[in-house]
PDB file of C-alpha atoms in Angstrom:
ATOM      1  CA  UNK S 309      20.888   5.817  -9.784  1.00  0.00           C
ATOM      2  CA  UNK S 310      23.251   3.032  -9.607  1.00  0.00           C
ATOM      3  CA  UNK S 311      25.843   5.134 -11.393  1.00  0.00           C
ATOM      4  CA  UNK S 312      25.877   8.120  -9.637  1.00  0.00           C
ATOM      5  CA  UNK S 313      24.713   6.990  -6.130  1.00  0.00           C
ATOM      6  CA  UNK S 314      28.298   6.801  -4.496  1.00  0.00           C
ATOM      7  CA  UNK S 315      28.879  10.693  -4.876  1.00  0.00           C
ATOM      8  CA  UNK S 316      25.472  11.695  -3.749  1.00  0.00           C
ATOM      9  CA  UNK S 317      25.909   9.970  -0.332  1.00  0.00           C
ATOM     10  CA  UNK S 318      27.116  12.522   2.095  1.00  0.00           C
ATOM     11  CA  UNK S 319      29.033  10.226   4.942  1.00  0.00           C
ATOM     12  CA  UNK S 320      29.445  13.446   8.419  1.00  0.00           C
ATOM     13  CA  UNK S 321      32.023  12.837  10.723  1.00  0.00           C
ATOM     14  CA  UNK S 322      30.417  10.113  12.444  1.00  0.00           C
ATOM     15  CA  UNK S 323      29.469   7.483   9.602  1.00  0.00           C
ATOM     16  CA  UNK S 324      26.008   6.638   9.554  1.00  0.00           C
ATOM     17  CA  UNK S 325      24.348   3.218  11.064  1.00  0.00           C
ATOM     18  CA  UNK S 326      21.798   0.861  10.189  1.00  0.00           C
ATOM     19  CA  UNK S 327      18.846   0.863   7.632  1.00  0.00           C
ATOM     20  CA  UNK S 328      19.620   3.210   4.563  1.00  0.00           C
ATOM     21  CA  UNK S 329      17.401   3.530   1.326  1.00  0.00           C
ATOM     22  CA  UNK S 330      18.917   4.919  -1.965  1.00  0.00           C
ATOM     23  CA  UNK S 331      16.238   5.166  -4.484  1.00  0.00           C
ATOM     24  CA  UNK S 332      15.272   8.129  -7.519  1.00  0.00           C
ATOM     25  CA  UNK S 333      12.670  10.310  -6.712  1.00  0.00           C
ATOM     26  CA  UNK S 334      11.517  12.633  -9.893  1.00  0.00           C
ATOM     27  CA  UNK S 335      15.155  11.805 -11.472  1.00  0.00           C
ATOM     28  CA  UNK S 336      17.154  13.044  -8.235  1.00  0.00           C
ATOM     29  CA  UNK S 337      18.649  10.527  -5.970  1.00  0.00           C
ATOM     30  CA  UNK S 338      17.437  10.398  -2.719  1.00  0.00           C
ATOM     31  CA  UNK S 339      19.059   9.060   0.173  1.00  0.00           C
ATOM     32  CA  UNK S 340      17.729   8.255   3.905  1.00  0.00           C
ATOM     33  CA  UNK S 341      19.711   7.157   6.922  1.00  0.00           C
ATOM     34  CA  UNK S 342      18.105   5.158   9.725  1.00  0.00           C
ATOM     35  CA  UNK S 343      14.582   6.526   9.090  1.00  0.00           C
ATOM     36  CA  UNK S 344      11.596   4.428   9.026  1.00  0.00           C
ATOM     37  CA  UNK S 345      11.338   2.055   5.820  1.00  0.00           C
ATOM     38  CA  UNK S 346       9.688   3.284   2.836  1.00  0.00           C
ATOM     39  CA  UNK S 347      10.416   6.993   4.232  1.00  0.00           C
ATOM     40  CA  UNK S 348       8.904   8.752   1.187  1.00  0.00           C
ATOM     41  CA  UNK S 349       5.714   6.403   1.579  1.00  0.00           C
ATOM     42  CA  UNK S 350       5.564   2.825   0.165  1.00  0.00           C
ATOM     43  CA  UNK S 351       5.131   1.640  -3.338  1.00  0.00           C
ATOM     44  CA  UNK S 352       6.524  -0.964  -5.653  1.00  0.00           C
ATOM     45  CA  UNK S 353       9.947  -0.105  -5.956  1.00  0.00           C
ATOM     46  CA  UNK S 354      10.444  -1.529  -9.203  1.00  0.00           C
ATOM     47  CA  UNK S 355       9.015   1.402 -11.900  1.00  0.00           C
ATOM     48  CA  UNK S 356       7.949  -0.729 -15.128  1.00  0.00           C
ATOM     49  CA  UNK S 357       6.520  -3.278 -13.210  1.00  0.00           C
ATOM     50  CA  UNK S 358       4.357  -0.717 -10.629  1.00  0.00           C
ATOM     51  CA  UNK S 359       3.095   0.615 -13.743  1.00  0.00           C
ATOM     52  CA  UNK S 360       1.755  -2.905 -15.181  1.00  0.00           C
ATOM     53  CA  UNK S 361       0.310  -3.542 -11.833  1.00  0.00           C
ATOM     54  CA  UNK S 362      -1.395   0.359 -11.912  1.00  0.00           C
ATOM     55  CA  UNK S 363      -2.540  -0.773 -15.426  1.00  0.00           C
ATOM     56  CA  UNK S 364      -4.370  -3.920 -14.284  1.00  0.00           C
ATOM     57  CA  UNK S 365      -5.820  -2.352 -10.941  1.00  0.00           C
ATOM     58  CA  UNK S 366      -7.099   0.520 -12.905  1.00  0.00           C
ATOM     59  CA  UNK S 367      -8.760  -1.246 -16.095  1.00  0.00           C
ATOM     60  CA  UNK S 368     -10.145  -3.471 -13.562  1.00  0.00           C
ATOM     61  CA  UNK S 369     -11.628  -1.091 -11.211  1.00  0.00           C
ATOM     62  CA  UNK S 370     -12.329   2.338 -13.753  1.00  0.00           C
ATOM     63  CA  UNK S 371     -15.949   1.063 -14.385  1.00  0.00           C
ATOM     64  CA  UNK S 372     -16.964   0.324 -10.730  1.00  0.00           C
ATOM     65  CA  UNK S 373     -18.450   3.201  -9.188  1.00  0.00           C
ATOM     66  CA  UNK S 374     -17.831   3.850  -5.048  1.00  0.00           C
ATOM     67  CA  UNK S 375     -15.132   4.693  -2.479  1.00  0.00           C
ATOM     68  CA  UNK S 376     -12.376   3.317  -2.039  1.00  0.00           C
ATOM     69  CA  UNK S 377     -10.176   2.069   1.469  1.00  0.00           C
ATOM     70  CA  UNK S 378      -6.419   1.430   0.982  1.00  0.00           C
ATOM     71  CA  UNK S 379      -4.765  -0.598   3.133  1.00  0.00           C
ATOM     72  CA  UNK S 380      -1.259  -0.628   3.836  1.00  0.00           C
ATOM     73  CA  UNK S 381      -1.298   2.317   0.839  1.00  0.00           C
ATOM     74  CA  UNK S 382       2.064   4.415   1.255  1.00  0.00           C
ATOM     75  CA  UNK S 383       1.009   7.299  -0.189  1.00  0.00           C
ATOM     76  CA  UNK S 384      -2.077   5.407  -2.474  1.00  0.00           C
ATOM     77  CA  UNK S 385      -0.007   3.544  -4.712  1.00  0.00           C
ATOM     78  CA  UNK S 386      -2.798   2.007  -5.480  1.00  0.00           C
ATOM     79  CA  UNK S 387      -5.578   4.228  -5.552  1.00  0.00           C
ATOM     80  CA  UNK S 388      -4.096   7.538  -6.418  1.00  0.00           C
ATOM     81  CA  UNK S 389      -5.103   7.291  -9.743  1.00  0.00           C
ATOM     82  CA  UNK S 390      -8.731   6.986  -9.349  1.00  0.00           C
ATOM     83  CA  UNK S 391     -11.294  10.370  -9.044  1.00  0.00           C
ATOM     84  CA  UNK S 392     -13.523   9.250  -6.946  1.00  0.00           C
ATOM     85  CA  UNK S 393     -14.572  11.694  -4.033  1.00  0.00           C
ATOM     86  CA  UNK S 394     -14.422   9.592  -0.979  1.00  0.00           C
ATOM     87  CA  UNK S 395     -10.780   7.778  -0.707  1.00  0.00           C
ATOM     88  CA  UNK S 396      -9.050   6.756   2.868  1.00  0.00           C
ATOM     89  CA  UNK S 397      -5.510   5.365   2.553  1.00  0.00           C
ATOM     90  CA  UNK S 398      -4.277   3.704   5.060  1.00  0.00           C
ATOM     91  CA  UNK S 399      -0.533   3.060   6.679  1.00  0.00           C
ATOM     92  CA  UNK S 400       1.760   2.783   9.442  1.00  0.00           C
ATOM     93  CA  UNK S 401       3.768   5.473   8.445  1.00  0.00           C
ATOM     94  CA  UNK S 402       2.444   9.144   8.077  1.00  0.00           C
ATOM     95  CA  UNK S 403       2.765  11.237   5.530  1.00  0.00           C
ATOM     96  CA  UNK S 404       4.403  14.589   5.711  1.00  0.00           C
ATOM     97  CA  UNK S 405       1.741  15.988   3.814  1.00  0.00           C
ATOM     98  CA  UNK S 406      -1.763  16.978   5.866  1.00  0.00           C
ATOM     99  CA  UNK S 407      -4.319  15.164   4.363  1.00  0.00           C
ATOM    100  CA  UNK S 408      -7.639  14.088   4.779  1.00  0.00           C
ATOM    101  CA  UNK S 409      -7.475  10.882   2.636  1.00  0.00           C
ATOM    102  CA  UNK S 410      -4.847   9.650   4.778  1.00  0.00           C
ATOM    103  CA  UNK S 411      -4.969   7.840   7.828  1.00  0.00           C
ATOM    104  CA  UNK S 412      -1.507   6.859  10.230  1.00  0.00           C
ATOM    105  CA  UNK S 413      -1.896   3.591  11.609  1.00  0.00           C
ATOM    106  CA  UNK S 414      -0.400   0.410  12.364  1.00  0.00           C
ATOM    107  CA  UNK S 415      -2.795  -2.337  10.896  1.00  0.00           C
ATOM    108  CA  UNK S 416      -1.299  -5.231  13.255  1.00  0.00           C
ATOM    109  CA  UNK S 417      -2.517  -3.938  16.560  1.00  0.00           C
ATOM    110  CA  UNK S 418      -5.060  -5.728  17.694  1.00  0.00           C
ATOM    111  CA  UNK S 419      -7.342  -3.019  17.661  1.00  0.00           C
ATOM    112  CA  UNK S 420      -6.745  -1.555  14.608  1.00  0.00           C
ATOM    113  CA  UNK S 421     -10.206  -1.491  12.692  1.00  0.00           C
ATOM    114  CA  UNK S 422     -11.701   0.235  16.441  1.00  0.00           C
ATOM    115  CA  UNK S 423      -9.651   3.044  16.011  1.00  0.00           C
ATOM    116  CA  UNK S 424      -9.893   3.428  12.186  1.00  0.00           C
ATOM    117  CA  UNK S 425     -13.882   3.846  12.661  1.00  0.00           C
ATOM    118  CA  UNK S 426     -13.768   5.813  16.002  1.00  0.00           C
ATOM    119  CA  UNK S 427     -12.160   8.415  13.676  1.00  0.00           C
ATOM    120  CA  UNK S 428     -13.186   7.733  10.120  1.00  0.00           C
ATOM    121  CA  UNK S 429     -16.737   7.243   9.886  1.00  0.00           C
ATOM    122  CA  UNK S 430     -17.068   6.725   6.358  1.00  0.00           C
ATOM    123  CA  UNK S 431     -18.000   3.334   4.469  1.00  0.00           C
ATOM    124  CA  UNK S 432     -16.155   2.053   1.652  1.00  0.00           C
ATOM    125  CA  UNK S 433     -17.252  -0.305  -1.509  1.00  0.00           C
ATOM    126  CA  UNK S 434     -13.875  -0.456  -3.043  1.00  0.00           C
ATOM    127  CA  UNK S 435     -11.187  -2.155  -0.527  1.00  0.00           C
ATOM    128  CA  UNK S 436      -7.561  -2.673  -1.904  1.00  0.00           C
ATOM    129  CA  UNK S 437      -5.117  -4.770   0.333  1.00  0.00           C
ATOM    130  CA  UNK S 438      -1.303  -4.521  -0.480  1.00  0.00           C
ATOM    131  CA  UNK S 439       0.097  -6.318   2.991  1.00  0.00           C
ATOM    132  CA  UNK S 440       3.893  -7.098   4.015  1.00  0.00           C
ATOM    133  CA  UNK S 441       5.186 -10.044   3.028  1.00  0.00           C
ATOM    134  CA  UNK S 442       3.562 -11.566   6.573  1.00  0.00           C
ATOM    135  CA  UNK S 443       0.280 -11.255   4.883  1.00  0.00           C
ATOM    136  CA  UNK S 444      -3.331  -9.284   6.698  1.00  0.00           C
ATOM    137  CA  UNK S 445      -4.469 -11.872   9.818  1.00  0.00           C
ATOM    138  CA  UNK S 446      -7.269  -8.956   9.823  1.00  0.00           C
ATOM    139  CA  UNK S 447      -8.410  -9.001   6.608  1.00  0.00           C
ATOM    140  CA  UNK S 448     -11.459 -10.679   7.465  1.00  0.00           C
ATOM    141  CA  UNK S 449     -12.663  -7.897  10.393  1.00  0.00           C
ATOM    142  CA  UNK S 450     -12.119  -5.335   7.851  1.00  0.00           C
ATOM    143  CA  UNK S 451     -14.168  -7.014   5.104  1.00  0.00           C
ATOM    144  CA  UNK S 452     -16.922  -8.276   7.174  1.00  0.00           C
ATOM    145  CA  UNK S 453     -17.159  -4.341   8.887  1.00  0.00           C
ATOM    146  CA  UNK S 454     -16.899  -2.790   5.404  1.00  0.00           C
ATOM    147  CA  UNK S 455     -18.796  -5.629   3.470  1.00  0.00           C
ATOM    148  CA  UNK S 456     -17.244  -4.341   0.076  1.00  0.00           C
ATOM    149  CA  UNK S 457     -18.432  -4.763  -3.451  1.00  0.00           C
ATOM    150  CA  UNK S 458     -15.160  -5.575  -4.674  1.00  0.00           C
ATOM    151  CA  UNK S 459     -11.528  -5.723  -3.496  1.00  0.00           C
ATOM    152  CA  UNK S 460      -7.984  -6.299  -4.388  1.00  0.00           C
ATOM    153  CA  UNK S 461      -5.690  -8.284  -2.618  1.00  0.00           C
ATOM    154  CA  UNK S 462      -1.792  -7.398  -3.563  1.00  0.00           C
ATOM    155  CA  UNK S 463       0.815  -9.886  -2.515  1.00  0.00           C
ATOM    156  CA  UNK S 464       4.235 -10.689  -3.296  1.00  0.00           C
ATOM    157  CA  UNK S 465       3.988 -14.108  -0.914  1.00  0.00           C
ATOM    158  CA  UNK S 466       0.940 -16.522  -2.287  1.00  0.00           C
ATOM    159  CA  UNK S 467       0.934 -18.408   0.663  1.00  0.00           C
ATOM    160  CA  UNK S 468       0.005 -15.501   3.132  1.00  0.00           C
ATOM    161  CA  UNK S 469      -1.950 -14.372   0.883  1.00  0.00           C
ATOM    162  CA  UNK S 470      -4.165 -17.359   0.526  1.00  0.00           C
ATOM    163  CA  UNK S 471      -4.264 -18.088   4.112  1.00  0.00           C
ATOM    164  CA  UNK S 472      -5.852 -14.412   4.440  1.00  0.00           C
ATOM    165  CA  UNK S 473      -8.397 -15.041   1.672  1.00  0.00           C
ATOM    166  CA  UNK S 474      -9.515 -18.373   2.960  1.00  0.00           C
ATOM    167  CA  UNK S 475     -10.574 -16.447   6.042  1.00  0.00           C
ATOM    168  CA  UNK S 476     -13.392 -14.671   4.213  1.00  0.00           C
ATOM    169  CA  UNK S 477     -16.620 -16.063   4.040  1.00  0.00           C
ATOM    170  CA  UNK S 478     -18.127 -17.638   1.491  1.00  0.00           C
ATOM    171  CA  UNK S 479     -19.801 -14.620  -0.619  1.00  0.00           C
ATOM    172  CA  UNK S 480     -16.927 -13.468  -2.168  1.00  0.00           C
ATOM    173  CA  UNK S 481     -15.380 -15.260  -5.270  1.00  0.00           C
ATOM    174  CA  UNK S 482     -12.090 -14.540  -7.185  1.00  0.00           C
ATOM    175  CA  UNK S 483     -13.220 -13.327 -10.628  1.00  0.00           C
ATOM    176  CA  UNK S 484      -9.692 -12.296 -11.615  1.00  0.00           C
ATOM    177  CA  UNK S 485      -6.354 -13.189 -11.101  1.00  0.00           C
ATOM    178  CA  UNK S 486      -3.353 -11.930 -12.484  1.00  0.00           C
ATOM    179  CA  UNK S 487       0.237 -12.761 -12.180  1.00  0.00           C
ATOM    180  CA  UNK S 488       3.391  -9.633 -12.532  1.00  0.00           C
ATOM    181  CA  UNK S 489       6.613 -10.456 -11.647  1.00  0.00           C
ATOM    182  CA  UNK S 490       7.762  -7.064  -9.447  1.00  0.00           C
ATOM    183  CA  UNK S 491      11.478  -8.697  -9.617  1.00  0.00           C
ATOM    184  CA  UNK S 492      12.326  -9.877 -13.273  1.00  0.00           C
TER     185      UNK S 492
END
């Protein structure tokens, strides 16, 4: 990518503005001009280190049985890689794709978890939370509608993070914590 990026930008007459993302997609560069970020669907943008965090979500989770609700997913970075027949991923941008285990929606509005469950009806034991830097104010409505057996909470800013989870109430507990530096 970084060597080869400069020839596979394509500049029209008019030279494009604003937000651009170069990345690899299947070993063919990829290039988007003023489209909405994370246009091919968010995940960890660093490779090696997306698979480490995979690893750990996924020998963590393998064993428990249930559904599973992915906020702020992308595409299910998270939860792709688990079989499990009833899976909802959830994110502000939509994929291309029709598909019934996705859901378009923008998790700040106010009134977020309404609309999820005026259309989704379904109820989840697995929850996995990979927020924005800004963090998930609504984490608590979600858990306390969805009363989960377990969840993950993915964040790349501890403090957010921590102010989310000390919104929860008291029957949950941290049973494991683990530390992967997405920027080496």
């Amino acid at each position: 990518l970084l060597k080869n990026w400069k020839q596979e930008v394509k500049i029209n007459s008019q030279p494009p503005m604003g937000h651009v993302e170069i990345y690899d997609l299947d070993e063919k560069v990829q290039i988007n001009w003023n489209q909405t970020y994370a246009a091919e669907g968010f995940s960890q943008v660093n490779s090696e280190t997306n698979s480490l965090l995979l690893e750990e979500v996924f020998q963590y989770f393998s064993n428990k049985d249930g559904s599973i609700l992915d906020l702020f997913g992308g595409k299910g970075n998270l939860s792709q890689q688990f079989r499990t027949k009833k899976k909802t991923c959830v994110d502000l941008y939509s994929t291309e794709e029709k598909n019934e285990n996705f859901f378009h929606l923008n998790l700040f509005k106010d009134d977020a978890i309404a609309e999820f469950t005026n259309n989704i009806k379904n109820s989840y034991d697995i929850l996995f939370v990979d927020p924005p830097r800004s963090g998930f104010k609504g984490l608590d409505q979600w858990v306390n509608h969805y009363r989960p057996n377990y969840f993950a909470y993915v964040s790349c800013h501890p403090a957010t993070m921590i102010r989310d989870l000390q919104s929860l109430t008291q029957e949950y507990q941290a049973t494991k914590i683990f530390l992967i530096d997405l920027f080496p």
